[in-house]
Amino acid sequence: MTPRLEIEYCTQCRWLLRAAWTAQELLTTFATDLGEVALIPGIGGVFEVRLDGETLWSRKAEGGFPEIPLLKRMVRDRIAPDRDLGHSDKKA
């Protein structure tokens, strides 16, 4: 079974473009490793990234949005731990 990634975003805050851009970045990097990426409309300032039901990032818990290189490392560590992410592997 291939992994399912979900990005829940706040429609009231108009974060669809941010969610779509995040999805595009992850799909570009993990084109053959992810089975599905779902954009889920929400309300109340939500922006959460979940992989197979496990929350990788919550804007409310973390106090902001994820940096894409960090998010790529988090996804990679769970679905393709041997993959080299190139410049995204360099710590900020």
JSON list of C-alpha atoms in Angstrom, two decimals:
[
{"chain": "A", "resi": 1, "resn": "MET", "atom": "CA", "xyz": [0.00, 0.00, 0.00]},
{"chain": "A", "resi": 2, "resn": "THR", "atom": "CA", "xyz": [1.38, 3.41, -0.96]},
{"chain": "A", "resi": 3, "resn": "PRO", "atom": "CA", "xyz": [1.36, 6.28, 1.52]},
{"chain": "A", "resi": 4, "resn": "ARG", "atom": "CA", "xyz": [-1.45, 8.86, 1.64]},
{"chain": "A", "resi": 5, "resn": "LEU", "atom": "CA", "xyz": [-0.48, 12.42, 2.45]},
{"chain": "A", "resi": 6, "resn": "GLU", "atom": "CA", "xyz": [-3.14, 14.90, 3.56]},
{"chain": "A", "resi": 7, "resn": "ILE", "atom": "CA", "xyz": [-2.86, 18.67, 3.75]},
{"chain": "A", "resi": 8, "resn": "GLU", "atom": "CA", "xyz": [-5.74, 20.24, 5.64]},
{"chain": "A", "resi": 9, "resn": "TYR", "atom": "CA", "xyz": [-5.91, 24.00, 5.13]},
{"chain": "A", "resi": 10, "resn": "CYS", "atom": "CA", "xyz": [-8.14, 26.84, 6.30]},
{"chain": "A", "resi": 11, "resn": "THR", "atom": "CA", "xyz": [-10.52, 28.13, 3.65]},
{"chain": "A", "resi": 12, "resn": "GLN", "atom": "CA", "xyz": [-11.38, 31.17, 5.79]},
{"chain": "A", "resi": 13, "resn": "CYS", "atom": "CA", "xyz": [-7.68, 32.14, 5.76]},
{"chain": "A", "resi": 14, "resn": "ARG", "atom": "CA", "xyz": [-7.43, 31.46, 2.01]},
{"chain": "A", "resi": 15, "resn": "TRP", "atom": "CA", "xyz": [-4.53, 29.03, 2.37]},
{"chain": "A", "resi": 16, "resn": "LEU", "atom": "CA", "xyz": [-5.45, 26.91, -0.67]},
{"chain": "A", "resi": 17, "resn": "LEU", "atom": "CA", "xyz": [-2.49, 28.21, -2.69]},
{"chain": "A", "resi": 18, "resn": "ARG", "atom": "CA", "xyz": [-0.08, 27.45, 0.15]},
{"chain": "A", "resi": 19, "resn": "ALA", "atom": "CA", "xyz": [-1.54, 23.94, 0.48]},
{"chain": "A", "resi": 20, "resn": "ALA", "atom": "CA", "xyz": [-1.37, 23.37, -3.29]},
{"chain": "A", "resi": 21, "resn": "TRP", "atom": "CA", "xyz": [2.23, 24.61, -3.45]},
{"chain": "A", "resi": 22, "resn": "THR", "atom": "CA", "xyz": [3.19, 22.33, -0.56]},
{"chain": "A", "resi": 23, "resn": "ALA", "atom": "CA", "xyz": [1.51, 19.41, -2.33]},
{"chain": "A", "resi": 24, "resn": "GLN", "atom": "CA", "xyz": [3.34, 20.24, -5.57]},
{"chain": "A", "resi": 25, "resn": "GLU", "atom": "CA", "xyz": [6.72, 20.32, -3.81]},
{"chain": "A", "resi": 26, "resn": "LEU", "atom": "CA", "xyz": [6.11, 16.96, -2.14]},
{"chain": "A", "resi": 27, "resn": "LEU", "atom": "CA", "xyz": [4.72, 15.32, -5.29]},
{"chain": "A", "resi": 28, "resn": "THR", "atom": "CA", "xyz": [7.69, 16.54, -7.30]},
{"chain": "A", "resi": 29, "resn": "THR", "atom": "CA", "xyz": [10.15, 15.10, -4.79]},
{"chain": "A", "resi": 30, "resn": "PHE", "atom": "CA", "xyz": [8.26, 11.88, -4.04]},
{"chain": "A", "resi": 31, "resn": "ALA", "atom": "CA", "xyz": [6.60, 11.27, -7.42]},
{"chain": "A", "resi": 32, "resn": "THR", "atom": "CA", "xyz": [6.76, 7.47, -7.19]},
{"chain": "A", "resi": 33, "resn": "ASP", "atom": "CA", "xyz": [6.72, 7.08, -3.39]},
{"chain": "A", "resi": 34, "resn": "LEU", "atom": "CA", "xyz": [3.41, 8.77, -2.57]},
{"chain": "A", "resi": 35, "resn": "GLY", "atom": "CA", "xyz": [0.21, 7.05, -3.60]},
{"chain": "A", "resi": 36, "resn": "GLU", "atom": "CA", "xyz": [-2.05, 10.02, -2.99]},
{"chain": "A", "resi": 37, "resn": "VAL", "atom": "CA", "xyz": [-1.97, 13.63, -1.87]},
{"chain": "A", "resi": 38, "resn": "ALA", "atom": "CA", "xyz": [-5.27, 15.05, -0.65]},
{"chain": "A", "resi": 39, "resn": "LEU", "atom": "CA", "xyz": [-6.13, 18.69, -0.07]},
{"chain": "A", "resi": 40, "resn": "ILE", "atom": "CA", "xyz": [-8.75, 18.91, 2.66]},
{"chain": "A", "resi": 41, "resn": "PRO", "atom": "CA", "xyz": [-10.65, 22.17, 3.21]},
{"chain": "A", "resi": 42, "resn": "GLY", "atom": "CA", "xyz": [-10.99, 23.17, 6.86]},
{"chain": "A", "resi": 43, "resn": "ILE", "atom": "CA", "xyz": [-11.72, 26.21, 9.00]},
{"chain": "A", "resi": 44, "resn": "GLY", "atom": "CA", "xyz": [-10.41, 27.92, 12.11]},
{"chain": "A", "resi": 45, "resn": "GLY", "atom": "CA", "xyz": [-6.83, 28.56, 11.01]},
{"chain": "A", "resi": 46, "resn": "VAL", "atom": "CA", "xyz": [-5.96, 24.90, 10.43]},
{"chain": "A", "resi": 47, "resn": "PHE", "atom": "CA", "xyz": [-2.91, 23.91, 8.40]},
{"chain": "A", "resi": 48, "resn": "GLU", "atom": "CA", "xyz": [-1.91, 20.32, 9.05]},
{"chain": "A", "resi": 49, "resn": "VAL", "atom": "CA", "xyz": [0.16, 17.84, 7.11]},
{"chain": "A", "resi": 50, "resn": "ARG", "atom": "CA", "xyz": [-0.55, 14.18, 7.82]},
{"chain": "A", "resi": 51, "resn": "LEU", "atom": "CA", "xyz": [1.01, 11.02, 6.44]},
{"chain": "A", "resi": 52, "resn": "ASP", "atom": "CA", "xyz": [-1.12, 7.89, 6.76]},
{"chain": "A", "resi": 53, "resn": "GLY", "atom": "CA", "xyz": [-3.02, 9.55, 9.60]},
{"chain": "A", "resi": 54, "resn": "GLU", "atom": "CA", "xyz": [0.07, 10.65, 11.54]},
{"chain": "A", "resi": 55, "resn": "THR", "atom": "CA", "xyz": [0.40, 14.41, 11.97]},
{"chain": "A", "resi": 56, "resn": "LEU", "atom": "CA", "xyz": [3.76, 15.59, 10.67]},
{"chain": "A", "resi": 57, "resn": "TRP", "atom": "CA", "xyz": [3.06, 19.29, 11.02]},
{"chain": "A", "resi": 58, "resn": "SER", "atom": "CA", "xyz": [0.38, 21.37, 12.72]},
{"chain": "A", "resi": 59, "resn": "ARG", "atom": "CA", "xyz": [0.49, 25.14, 12.32]},
{"chain": "A", "resi": 60, "resn": "LYS", "atom": "CA", "xyz": [-1.21, 25.60, 15.69]},
{"chain": "A", "resi": 61, "resn": "ALA", "atom": "CA", "xyz": [1.15, 23.25, 17.56]},
{"chain": "A", "resi": 62, "resn": "GLU", "atom": "CA", "xyz": [4.33, 24.45, 15.83]},
{"chain": "A", "resi": 63, "resn": "GLY", "atom": "CA", "xyz": [3.42, 28.14, 15.75]},
{"chain": "A", "resi": 64, "resn": "GLY", "atom": "CA", "xyz": [3.71, 28.59, 11.98]},
{"chain": "A", "resi": 65, "resn": "PHE", "atom": "CA", "xyz": [4.06, 26.96, 8.61]},
{"chain": "A", "resi": 66, "resn": "PRO", "atom": "CA", "xyz": [6.63, 24.28, 7.81]},
{"chain": "A", "resi": 67, "resn": "GLU", "atom": "CA", "xyz": [9.76, 25.04, 5.83]},
{"chain": "A", "resi": 68, "resn": "ILE", "atom": "CA", "xyz": [9.62, 22.83, 2.74]},
{"chain": "A", "resi": 69, "resn": "PRO", "atom": "CA", "xyz": [13.11, 21.28, 3.18]},
{"chain": "A", "resi": 70, "resn": "LEU", "atom": "CA", "xyz": [12.18, 20.25, 6.74]},
{"chain": "A", "resi": 71, "resn": "LEU", "atom": "CA", "xyz": [8.86, 18.82, 5.61]},
{"chain": "A", "resi": 72, "resn": "LYS", "atom": "CA", "xyz": [10.58, 16.88, 2.81]},
{"chain": "A", "resi": 73, "resn": "ARG", "atom": "CA", "xyz": [12.99, 15.37, 5.34]},
{"chain": "A", "resi": 74, "resn": "MET", "atom": "CA", "xyz": [10.09, 14.40, 7.61]},
{"chain": "A", "resi": 75, "resn": "VAL", "atom": "CA", "xyz": [8.26, 12.67, 4.76]},
{"chain": "A", "resi": 76, "resn": "ARG", "atom": "CA", "xyz": [11.46, 11.04, 3.46]},
{"chain": "A", "resi": 77, "resn": "ASP", "atom": "CA", "xyz": [12.35, 9.67, 6.89]},
{"chain": "A", "resi": 78, "resn": "ARG", "atom": "CA", "xyz": [9.04, 7.80, 6.94]},
{"chain": "A", "resi": 79, "resn": "ILE", "atom": "CA", "xyz": [8.62, 6.60, 3.36]},
{"chain": "A", "resi": 80, "resn": "ALA", "atom": "CA", "xyz": [12.09, 6.49, 1.74]},
{"chain": "A", "resi": 81, "resn": "PRO", "atom": "CA", "xyz": [14.76, 6.73, 4.48]},
{"chain": "A", "resi": 82, "resn": "ASP", "atom": "CA", "xyz": [17.64, 5.90, 2.14]},
{"chain": "A", "resi": 83, "resn": "ARG", "atom": "CA", "xyz": [16.82, 8.65, -0.36]},
{"chain": "A", "resi": 84, "resn": "ASP", "atom": "CA", "xyz": [19.22, 11.58, -0.73]},
{"chain": "A", "resi": 85, "resn": "LEU", "atom": "CA", "xyz": [17.33, 14.86, -0.92]},
{"chain": "A", "resi": 86, "resn": "GLY", "atom": "CA", "xyz": [20.28, 16.89, -2.15]},
{"chain": "A", "resi": 87, "resn": "HIS", "atom": "CA", "xyz": [20.08, 20.50, -0.99]},
{"chain": "A", "resi": 88, "resn": "SER", "atom": "CA", "xyz": [16.99, 19.75, 1.13]},
{"chain": "A", "resi": 89, "resn": "ASP", "atom": "CA", "xyz": [19.16, 17.51, 3.33]},
{"chain": "A", "resi": 90, "resn": "LYS", "atom": "CA", "xyz": [21.27, 20.47, 4.48]},
{"chain": "A", "resi": 91, "resn": "LYS", "atom": "CA", "xyz": [20.13, 21.65, 7.87]},
{"chain": "A", "resi": 92, "resn": "ALA", "atom": "CA", "xyz": [19.15, 25.32, 8.12]}
]
